[in-house]
mmCIF file with all atom_site columns, C-alpha atoms in Angstrom:
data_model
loop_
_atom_site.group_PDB
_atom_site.id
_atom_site.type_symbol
_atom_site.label_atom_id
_atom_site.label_alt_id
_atom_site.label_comp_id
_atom_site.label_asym_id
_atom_site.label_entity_id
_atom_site.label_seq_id
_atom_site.pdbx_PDB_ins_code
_atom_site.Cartn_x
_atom_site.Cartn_y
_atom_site.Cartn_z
_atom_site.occupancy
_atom_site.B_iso_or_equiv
_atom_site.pdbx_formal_charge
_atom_site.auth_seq_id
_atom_site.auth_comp_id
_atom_site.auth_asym_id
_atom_site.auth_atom_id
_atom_site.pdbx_PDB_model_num
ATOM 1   C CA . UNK C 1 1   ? 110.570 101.466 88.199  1.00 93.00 ? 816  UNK C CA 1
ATOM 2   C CA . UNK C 1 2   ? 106.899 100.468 88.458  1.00 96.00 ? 817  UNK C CA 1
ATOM 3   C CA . UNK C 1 3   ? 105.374 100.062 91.680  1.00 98.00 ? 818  UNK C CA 1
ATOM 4   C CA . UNK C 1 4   ? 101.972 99.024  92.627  1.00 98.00 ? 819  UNK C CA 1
ATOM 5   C CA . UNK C 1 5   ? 100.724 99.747  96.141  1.00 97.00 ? 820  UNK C CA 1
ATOM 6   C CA . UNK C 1 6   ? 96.884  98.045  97.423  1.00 96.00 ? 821  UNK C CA 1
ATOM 7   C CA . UNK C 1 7   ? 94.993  99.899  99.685  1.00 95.00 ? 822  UNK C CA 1
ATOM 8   C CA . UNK C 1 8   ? 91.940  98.969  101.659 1.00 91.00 ? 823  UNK C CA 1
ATOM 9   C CA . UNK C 1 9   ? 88.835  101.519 102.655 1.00 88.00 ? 824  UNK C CA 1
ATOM 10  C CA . UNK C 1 10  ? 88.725  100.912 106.376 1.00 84.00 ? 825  UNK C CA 1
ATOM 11  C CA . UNK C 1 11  ? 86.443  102.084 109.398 1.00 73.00 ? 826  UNK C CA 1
ATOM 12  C CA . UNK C 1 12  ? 88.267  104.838 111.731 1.00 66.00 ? 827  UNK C CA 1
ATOM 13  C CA . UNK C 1 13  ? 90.219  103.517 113.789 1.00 60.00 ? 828  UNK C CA 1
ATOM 14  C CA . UNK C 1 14  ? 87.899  105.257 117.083 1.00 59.00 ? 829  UNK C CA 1
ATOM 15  C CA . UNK C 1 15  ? 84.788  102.906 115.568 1.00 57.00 ? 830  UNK C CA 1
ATOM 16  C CA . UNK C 1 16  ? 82.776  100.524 117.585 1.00 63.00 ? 831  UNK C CA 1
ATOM 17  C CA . UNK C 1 17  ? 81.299  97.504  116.147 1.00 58.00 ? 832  UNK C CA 1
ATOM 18  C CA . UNK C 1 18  ? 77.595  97.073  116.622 1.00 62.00 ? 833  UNK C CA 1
ATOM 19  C CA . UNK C 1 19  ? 75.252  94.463  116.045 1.00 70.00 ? 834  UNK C CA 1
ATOM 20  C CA . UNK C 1 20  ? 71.843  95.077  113.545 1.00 72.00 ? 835  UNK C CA 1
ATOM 21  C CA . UNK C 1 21  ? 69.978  92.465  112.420 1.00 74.00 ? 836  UNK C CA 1
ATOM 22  C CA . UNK C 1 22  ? 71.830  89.619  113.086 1.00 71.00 ? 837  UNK C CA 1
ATOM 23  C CA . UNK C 1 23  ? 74.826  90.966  111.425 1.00 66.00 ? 838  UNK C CA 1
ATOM 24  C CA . UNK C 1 24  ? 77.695  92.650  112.489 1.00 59.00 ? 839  UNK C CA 1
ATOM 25  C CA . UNK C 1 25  ? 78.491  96.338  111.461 1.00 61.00 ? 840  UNK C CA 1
ATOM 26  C CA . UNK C 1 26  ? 80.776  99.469  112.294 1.00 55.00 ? 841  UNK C CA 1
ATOM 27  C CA . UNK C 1 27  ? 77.864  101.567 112.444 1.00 61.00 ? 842  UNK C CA 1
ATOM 28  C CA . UNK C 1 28  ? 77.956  105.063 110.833 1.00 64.00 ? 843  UNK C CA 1
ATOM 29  C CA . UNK C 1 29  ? 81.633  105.465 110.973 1.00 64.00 ? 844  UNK C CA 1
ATOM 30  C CA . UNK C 1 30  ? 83.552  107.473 108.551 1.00 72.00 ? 845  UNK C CA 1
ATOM 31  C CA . UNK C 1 31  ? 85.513  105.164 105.898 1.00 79.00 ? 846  UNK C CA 1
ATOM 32  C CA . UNK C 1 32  ? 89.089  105.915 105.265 1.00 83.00 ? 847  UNK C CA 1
ATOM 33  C CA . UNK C 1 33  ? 92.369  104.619 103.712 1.00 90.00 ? 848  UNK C CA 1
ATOM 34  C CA . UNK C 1 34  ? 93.682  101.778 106.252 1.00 89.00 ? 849  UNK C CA 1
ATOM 35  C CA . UNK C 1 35  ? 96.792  103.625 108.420 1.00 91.00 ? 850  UNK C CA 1
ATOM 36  C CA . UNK C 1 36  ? 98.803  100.698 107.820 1.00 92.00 ? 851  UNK C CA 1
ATOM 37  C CA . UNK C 1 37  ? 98.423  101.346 104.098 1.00 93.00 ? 852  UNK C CA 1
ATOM 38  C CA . UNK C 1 38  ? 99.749  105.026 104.480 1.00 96.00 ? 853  UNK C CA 1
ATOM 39  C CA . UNK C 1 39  ? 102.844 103.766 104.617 1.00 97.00 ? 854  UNK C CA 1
ATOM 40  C CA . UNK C 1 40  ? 102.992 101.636 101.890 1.00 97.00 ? 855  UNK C CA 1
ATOM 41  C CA . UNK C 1 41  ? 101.619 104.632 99.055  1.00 96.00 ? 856  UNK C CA 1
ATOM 42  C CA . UNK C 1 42  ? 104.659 106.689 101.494 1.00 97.00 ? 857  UNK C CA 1
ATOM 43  C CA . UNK C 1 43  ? 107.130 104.359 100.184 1.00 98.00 ? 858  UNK C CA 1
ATOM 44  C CA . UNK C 1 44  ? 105.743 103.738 96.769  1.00 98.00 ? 859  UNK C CA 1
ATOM 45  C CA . UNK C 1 45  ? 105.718 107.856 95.688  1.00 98.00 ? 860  UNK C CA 1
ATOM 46  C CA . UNK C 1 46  ? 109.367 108.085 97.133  1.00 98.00 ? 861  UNK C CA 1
ATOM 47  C CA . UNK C 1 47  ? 110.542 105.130 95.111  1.00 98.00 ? 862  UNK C CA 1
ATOM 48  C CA . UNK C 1 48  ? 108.972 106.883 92.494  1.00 97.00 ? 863  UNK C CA 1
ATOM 49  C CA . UNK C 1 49  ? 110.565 110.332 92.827  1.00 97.00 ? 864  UNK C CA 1
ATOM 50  C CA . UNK C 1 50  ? 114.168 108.318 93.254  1.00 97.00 ? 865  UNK C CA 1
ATOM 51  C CA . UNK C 1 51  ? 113.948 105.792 90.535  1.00 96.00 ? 866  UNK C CA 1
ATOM 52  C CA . UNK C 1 52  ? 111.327 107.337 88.088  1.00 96.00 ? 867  UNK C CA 1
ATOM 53  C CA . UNK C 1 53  ? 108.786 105.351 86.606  1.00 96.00 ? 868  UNK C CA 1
ATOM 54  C CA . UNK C 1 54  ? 104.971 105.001 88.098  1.00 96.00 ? 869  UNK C CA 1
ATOM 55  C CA . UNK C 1 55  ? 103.254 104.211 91.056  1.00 97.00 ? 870  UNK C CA 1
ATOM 56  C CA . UNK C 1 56  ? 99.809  102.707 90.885  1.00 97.00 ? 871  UNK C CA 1
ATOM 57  C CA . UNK C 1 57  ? 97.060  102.235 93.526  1.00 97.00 ? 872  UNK C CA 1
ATOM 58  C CA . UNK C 1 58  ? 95.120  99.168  93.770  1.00 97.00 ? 873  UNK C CA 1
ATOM 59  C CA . UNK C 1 59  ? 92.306  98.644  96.173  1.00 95.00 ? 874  UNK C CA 1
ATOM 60  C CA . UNK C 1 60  ? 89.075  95.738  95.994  1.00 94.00 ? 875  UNK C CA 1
ATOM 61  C CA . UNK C 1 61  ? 85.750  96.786  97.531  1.00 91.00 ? 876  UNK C CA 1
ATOM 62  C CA . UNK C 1 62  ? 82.527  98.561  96.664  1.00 91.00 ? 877  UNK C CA 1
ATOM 63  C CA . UNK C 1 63  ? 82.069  101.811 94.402  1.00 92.00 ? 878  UNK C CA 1
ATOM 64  C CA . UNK C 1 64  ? 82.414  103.681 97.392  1.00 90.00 ? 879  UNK C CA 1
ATOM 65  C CA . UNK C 1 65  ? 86.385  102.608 97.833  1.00 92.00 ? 880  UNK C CA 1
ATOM 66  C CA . UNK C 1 66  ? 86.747  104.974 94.925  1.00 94.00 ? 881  UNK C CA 1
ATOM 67  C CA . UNK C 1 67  ? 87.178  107.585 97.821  1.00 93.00 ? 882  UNK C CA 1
ATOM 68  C CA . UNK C 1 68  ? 90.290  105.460 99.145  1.00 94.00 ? 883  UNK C CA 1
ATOM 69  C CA . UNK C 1 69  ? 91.697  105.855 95.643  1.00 96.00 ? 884  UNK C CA 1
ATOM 70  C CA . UNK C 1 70  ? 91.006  109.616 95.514  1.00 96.00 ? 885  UNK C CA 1
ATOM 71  C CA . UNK C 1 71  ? 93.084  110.126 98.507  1.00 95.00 ? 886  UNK C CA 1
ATOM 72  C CA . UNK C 1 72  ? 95.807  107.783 96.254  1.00 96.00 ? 887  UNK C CA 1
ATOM 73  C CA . UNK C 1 73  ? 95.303  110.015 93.881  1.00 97.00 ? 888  UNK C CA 1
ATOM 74  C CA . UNK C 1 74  ? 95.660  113.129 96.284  1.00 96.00 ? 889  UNK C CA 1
ATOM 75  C CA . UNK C 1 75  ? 98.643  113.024 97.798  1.00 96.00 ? 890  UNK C CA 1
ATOM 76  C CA . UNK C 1 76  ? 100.427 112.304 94.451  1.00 96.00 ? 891  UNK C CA 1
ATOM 77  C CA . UNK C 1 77  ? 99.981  108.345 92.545  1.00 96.00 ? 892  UNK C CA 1
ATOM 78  C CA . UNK C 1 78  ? 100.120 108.169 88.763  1.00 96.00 ? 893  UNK C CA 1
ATOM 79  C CA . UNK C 1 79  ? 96.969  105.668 88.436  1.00 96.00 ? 894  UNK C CA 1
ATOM 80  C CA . UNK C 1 80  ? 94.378  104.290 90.505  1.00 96.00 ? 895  UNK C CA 1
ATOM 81  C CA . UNK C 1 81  ? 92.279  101.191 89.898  1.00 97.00 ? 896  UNK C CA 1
ATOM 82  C CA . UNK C 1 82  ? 89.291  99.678  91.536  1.00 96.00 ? 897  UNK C CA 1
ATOM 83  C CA . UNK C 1 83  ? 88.408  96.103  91.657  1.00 96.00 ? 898  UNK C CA 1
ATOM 84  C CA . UNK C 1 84  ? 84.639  95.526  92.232  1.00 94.00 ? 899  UNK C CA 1
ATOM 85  C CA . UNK C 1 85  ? 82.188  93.491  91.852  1.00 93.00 ? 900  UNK C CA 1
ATOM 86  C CA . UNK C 1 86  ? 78.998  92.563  94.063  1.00 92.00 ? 901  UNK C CA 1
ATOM 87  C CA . UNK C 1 87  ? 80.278  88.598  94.386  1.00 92.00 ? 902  UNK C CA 1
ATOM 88  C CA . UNK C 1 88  ? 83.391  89.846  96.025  1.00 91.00 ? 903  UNK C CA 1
ATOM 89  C CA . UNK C 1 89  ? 81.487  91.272  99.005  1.00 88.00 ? 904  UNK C CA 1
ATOM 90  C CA . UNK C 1 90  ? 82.481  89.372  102.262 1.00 85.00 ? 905  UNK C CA 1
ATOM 91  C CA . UNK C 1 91  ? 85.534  87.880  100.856 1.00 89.00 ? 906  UNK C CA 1
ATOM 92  C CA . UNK C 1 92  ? 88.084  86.516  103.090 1.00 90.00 ? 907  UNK C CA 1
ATOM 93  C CA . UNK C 1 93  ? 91.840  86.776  102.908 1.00 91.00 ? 908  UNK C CA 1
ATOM 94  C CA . UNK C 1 94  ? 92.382  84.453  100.673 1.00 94.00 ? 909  UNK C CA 1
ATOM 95  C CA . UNK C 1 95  ? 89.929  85.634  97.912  1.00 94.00 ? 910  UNK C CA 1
ATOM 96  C CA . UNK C 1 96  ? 90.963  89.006  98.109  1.00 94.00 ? 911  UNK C CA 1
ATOM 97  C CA . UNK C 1 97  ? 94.724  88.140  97.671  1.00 95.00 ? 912  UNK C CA 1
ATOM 98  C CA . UNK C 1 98  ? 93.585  86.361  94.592  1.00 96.00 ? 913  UNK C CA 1
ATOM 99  C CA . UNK C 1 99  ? 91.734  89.472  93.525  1.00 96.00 ? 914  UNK C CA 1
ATOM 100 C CA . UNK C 1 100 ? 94.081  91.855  93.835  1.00 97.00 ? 915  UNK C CA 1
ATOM 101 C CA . UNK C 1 101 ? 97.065  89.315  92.145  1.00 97.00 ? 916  UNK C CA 1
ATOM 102 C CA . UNK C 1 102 ? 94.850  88.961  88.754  1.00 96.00 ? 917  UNK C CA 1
ATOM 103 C CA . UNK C 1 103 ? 94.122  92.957  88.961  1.00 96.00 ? 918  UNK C CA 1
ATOM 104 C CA . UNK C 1 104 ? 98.123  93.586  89.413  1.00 96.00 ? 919  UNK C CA 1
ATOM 105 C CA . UNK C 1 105 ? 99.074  90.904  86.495  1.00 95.00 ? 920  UNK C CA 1
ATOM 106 C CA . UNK C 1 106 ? 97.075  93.301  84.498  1.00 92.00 ? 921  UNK C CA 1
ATOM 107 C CA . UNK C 1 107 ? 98.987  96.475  85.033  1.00 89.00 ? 922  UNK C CA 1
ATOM 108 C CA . UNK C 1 108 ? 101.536 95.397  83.342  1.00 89.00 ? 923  UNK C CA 1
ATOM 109 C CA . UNK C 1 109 ? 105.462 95.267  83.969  1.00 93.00 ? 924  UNK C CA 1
ATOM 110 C CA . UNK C 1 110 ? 105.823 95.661  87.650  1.00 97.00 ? 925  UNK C CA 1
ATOM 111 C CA . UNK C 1 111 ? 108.899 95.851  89.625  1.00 97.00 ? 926  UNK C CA 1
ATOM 112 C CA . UNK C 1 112 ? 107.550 95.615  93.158  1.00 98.00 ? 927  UNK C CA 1
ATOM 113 C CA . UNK C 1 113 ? 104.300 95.377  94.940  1.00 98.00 ? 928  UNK C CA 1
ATOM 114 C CA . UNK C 1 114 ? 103.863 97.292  98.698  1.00 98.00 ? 929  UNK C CA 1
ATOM 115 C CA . UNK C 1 115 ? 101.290 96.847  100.933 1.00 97.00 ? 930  UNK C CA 1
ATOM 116 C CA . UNK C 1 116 ? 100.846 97.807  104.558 1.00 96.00 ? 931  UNK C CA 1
ATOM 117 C CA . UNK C 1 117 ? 101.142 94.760  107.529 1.00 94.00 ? 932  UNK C CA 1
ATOM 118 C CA . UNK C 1 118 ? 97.854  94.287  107.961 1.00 87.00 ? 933  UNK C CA 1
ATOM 119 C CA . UNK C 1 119 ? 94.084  96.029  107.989 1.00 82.00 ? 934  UNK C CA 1
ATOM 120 C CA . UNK C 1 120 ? 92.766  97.445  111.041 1.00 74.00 ? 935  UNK C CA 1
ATOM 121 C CA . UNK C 1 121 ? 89.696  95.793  110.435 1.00 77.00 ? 936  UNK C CA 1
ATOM 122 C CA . UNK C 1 122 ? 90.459  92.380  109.801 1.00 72.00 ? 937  UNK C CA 1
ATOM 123 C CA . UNK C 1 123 ? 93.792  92.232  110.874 1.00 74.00 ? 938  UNK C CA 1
ATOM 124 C CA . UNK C 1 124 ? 95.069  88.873  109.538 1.00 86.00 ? 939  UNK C CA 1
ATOM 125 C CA . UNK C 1 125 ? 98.200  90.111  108.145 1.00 86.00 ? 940  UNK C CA 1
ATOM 126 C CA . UNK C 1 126 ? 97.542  87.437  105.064 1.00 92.00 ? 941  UNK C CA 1
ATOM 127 C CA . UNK C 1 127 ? 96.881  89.221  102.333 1.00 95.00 ? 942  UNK C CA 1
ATOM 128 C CA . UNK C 1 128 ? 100.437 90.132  101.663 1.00 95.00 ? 943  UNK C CA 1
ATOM 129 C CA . UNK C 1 129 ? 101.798 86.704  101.213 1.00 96.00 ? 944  UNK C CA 1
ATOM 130 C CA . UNK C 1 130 ? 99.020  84.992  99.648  1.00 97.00 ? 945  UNK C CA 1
ATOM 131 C CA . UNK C 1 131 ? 99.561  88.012  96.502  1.00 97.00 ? 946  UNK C CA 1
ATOM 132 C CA . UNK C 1 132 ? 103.009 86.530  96.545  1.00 97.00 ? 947  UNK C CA 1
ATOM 133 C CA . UNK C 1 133 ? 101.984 83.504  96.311  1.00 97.00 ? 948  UNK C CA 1
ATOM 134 C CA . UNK C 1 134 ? 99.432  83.279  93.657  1.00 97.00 ? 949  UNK C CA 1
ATOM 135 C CA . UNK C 1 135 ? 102.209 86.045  91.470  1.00 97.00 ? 950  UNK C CA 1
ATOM 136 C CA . UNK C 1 136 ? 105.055 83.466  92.746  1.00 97.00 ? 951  UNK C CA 1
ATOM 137 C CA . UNK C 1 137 ? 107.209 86.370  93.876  1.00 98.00 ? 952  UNK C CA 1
ATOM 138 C CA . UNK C 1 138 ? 109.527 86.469  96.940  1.00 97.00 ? 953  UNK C CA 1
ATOM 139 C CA . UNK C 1 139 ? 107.352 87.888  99.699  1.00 98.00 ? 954  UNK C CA 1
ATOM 140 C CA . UNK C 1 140 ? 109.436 90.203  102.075 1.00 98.00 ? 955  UNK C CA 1
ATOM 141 C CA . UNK C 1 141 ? 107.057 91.082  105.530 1.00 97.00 ? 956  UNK C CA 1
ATOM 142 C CA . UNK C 1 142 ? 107.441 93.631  108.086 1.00 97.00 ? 957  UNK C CA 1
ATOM 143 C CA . UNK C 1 143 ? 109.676 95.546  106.393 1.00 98.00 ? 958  UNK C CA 1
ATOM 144 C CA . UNK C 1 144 ? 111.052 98.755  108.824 1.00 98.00 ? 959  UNK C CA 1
ATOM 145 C CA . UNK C 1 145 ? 113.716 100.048 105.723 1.00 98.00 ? 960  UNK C CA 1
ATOM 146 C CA . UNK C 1 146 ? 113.957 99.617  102.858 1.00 98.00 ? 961  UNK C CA 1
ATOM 147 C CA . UNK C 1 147 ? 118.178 99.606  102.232 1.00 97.00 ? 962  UNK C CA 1
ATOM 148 C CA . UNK C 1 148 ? 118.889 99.520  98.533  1.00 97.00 ? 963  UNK C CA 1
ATOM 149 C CA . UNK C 1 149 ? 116.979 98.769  95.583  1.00 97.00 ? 964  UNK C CA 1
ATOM 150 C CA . UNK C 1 150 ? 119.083 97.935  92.086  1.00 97.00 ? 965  UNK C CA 1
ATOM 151 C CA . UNK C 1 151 ? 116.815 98.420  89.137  1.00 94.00 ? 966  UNK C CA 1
ATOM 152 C CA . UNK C 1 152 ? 118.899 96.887  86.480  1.00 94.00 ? 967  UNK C CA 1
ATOM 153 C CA . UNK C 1 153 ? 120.230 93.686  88.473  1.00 97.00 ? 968  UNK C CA 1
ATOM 154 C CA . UNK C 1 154 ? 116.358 93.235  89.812  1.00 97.00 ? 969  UNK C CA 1
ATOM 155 C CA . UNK C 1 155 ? 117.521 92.978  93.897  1.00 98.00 ? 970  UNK C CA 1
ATOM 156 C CA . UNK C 1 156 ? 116.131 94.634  96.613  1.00 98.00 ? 971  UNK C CA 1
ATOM 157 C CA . UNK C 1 157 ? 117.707 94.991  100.156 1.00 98.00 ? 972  UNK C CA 1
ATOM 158 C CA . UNK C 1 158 ? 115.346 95.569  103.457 1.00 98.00 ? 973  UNK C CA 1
ATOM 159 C CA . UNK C 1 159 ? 115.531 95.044  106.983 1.00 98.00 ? 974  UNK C CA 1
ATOM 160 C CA . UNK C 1 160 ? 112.845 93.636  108.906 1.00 97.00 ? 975  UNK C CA 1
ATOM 161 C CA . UNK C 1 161 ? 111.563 93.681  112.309 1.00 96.00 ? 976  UNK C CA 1
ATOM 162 C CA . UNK C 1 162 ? 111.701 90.522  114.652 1.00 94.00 ? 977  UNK C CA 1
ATOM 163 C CA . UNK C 1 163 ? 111.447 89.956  118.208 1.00 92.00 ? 978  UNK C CA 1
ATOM 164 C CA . UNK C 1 164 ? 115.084 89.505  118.240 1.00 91.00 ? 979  UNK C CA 1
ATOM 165 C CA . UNK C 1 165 ? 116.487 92.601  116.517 1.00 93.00 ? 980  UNK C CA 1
ATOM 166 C CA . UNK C 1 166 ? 116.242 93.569  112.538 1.00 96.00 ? 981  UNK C CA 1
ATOM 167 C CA . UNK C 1 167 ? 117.155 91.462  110.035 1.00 96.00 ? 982  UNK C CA 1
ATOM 168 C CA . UNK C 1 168 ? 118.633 91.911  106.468 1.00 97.00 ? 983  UNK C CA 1
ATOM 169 C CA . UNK C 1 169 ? 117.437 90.108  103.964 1.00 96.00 ? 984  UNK C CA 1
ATOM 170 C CA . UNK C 1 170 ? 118.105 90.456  100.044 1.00 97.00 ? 985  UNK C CA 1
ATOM 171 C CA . UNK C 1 171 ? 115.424 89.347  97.163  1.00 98.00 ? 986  UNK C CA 1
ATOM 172 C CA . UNK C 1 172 ? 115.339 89.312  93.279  1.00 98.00 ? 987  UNK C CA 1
ATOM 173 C CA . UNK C 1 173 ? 112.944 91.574  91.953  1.00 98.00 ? 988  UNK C CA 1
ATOM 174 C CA . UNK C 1 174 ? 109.710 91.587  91.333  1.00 97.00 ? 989  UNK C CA 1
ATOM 175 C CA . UNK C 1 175 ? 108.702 90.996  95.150  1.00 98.00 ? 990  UNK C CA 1
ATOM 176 C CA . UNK C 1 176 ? 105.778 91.997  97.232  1.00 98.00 ? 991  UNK C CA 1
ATOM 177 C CA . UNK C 1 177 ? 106.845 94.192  100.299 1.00 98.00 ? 992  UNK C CA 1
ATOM 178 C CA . UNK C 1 178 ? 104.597 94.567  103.630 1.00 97.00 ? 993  UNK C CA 1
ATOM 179 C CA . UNK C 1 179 ? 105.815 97.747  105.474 1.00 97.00 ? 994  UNK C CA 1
ATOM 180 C CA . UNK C 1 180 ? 104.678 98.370  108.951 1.00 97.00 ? 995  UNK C CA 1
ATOM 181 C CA . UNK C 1 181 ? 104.910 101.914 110.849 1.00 95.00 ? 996  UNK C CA 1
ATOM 182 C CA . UNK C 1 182 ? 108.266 103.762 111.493 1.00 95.00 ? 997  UNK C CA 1
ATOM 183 C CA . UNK C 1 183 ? 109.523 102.604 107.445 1.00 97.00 ? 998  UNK C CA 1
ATOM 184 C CA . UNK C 1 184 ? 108.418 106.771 106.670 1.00 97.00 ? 999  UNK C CA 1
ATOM 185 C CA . UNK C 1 185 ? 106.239 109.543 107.282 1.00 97.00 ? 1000 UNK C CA 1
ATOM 186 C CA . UNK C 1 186 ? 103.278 109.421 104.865 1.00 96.00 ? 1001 UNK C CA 1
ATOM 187 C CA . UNK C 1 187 ? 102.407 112.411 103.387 1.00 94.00 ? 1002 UNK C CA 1
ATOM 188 C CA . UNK C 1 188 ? 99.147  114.899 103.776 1.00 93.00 ? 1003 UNK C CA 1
ATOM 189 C CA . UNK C 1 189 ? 97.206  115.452 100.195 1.00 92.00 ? 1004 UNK C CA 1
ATOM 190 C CA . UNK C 1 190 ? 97.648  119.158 98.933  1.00 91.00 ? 1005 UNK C CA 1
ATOM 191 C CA . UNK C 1 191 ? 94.947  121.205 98.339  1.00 93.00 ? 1006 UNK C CA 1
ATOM 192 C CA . UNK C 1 192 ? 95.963  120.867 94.673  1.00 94.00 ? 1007 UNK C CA 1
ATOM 193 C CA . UNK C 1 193 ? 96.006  117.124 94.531  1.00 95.00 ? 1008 UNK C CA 1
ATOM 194 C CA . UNK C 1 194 ? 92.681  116.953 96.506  1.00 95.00 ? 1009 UNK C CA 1
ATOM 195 C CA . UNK C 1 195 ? 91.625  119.471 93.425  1.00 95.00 ? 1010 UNK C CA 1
ATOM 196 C CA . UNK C 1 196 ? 92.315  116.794 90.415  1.00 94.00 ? 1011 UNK C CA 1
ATOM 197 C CA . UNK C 1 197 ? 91.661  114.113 92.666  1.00 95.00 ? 1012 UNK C CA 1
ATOM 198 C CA . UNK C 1 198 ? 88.080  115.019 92.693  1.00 93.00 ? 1013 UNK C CA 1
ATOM 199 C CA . UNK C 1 199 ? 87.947  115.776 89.067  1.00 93.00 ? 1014 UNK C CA 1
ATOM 200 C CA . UNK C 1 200 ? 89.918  112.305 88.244  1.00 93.00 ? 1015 UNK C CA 1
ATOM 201 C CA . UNK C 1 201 ? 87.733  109.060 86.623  1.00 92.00 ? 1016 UNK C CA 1
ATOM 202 C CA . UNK C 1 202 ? 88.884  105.718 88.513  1.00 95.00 ? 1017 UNK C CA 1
ATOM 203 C CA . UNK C 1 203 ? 88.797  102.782 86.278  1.00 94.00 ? 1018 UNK C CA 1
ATOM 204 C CA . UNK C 1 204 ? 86.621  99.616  87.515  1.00 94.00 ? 1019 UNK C CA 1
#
């Protein structure tokens, strides 16, 4: 089963915006991978150790996202790609959906795409379904379990969160998934994988 999980290079969470310039910044806070999008690389590796096959990180930004990837890499994905390019800088939901669709039509056969609910940073909880949309996949969001998965017929069975309760809902494969916190506990990188991490060459 191949599964291909996007990432985005956040602020920390404990940043403060600040204004310089005219423009708006988050200062000098560390960058890391977006906590929402823990989750998602959570769900992807144990996919991967149940079903076999790959599980490849995706993630748009500047060179310096390659870090985001390296902590991908890390705590135990196959591959690790970076989408960049200087007229993608300030792009809104909708171009970086479109982005990261063309980027995941290139890697090939993939079962199932996973992505975290939203970014801390922007927030808009978009991205997600406009990937489904421009792939023209079933989109399955805020996704608390994920209940069965059947390879061969091409279904997969979640619940989701609502106000109301959870709800199951099934989907023909490929789909893109959204998970939000509580769907795992995502892993720390070991001192090994941080090892070939930093040794590892992250295609552009």
């Amino acid at each position: 089963m191949n599964i291909v999980f996007c990432v985005k290079q956040t602020p920390d969470s404990a940043a403060k915006l600040q204004v310089t310039d005219n423009h708006v910044t988050w200062g000098d806070s560390p960058l890391i991978v977006n906590p929402w999008d823990e989750y998602a690389y959570e769900e992807a590796l144990q996919l991967r150790e149940k079903f076999g096959g790959k599980a490849v990180a995706v993630t748009m930004g500047p060179e310096s996202a390659v870090e985001a990837l390296k902590t991908c890499l890390a705590v135990g994905c196959d591959e690790a790609y970076l989408v960049s390019d200087p007229q993608l800088k300030g792009s809104d939901a909708s171009a970086t959906a479109y982005a990261l669709s063309k980027a995941i039509q290139k890697a090939g056969e993939v079962d199932l795409v996973l992505m975290g609910k939203m970014s801390i940073d922007g927030e808009t909880g978009l991205t997600s379904v406009m990937v489904g949309r421009h792939l023209g996949w079933n989109v399955l969001t805020n996704v608390i379990k994920i209940a069965e998965i059947d390879p061969d017929a091409k279904v997969i069975k979640v619940e989701r969160m609502m106000d109301e309760g959870r709800q199951v809902c099934t989907a023909s494969l490929p789909a893109v998934v959204s998970v939000i916190k509580g769907i795992n506990e995502p892993r720390y990188p070991s001192f090994m994988g941080i090892r070939k991490a930093a040794k590892a060459t992250v295609p552009t």
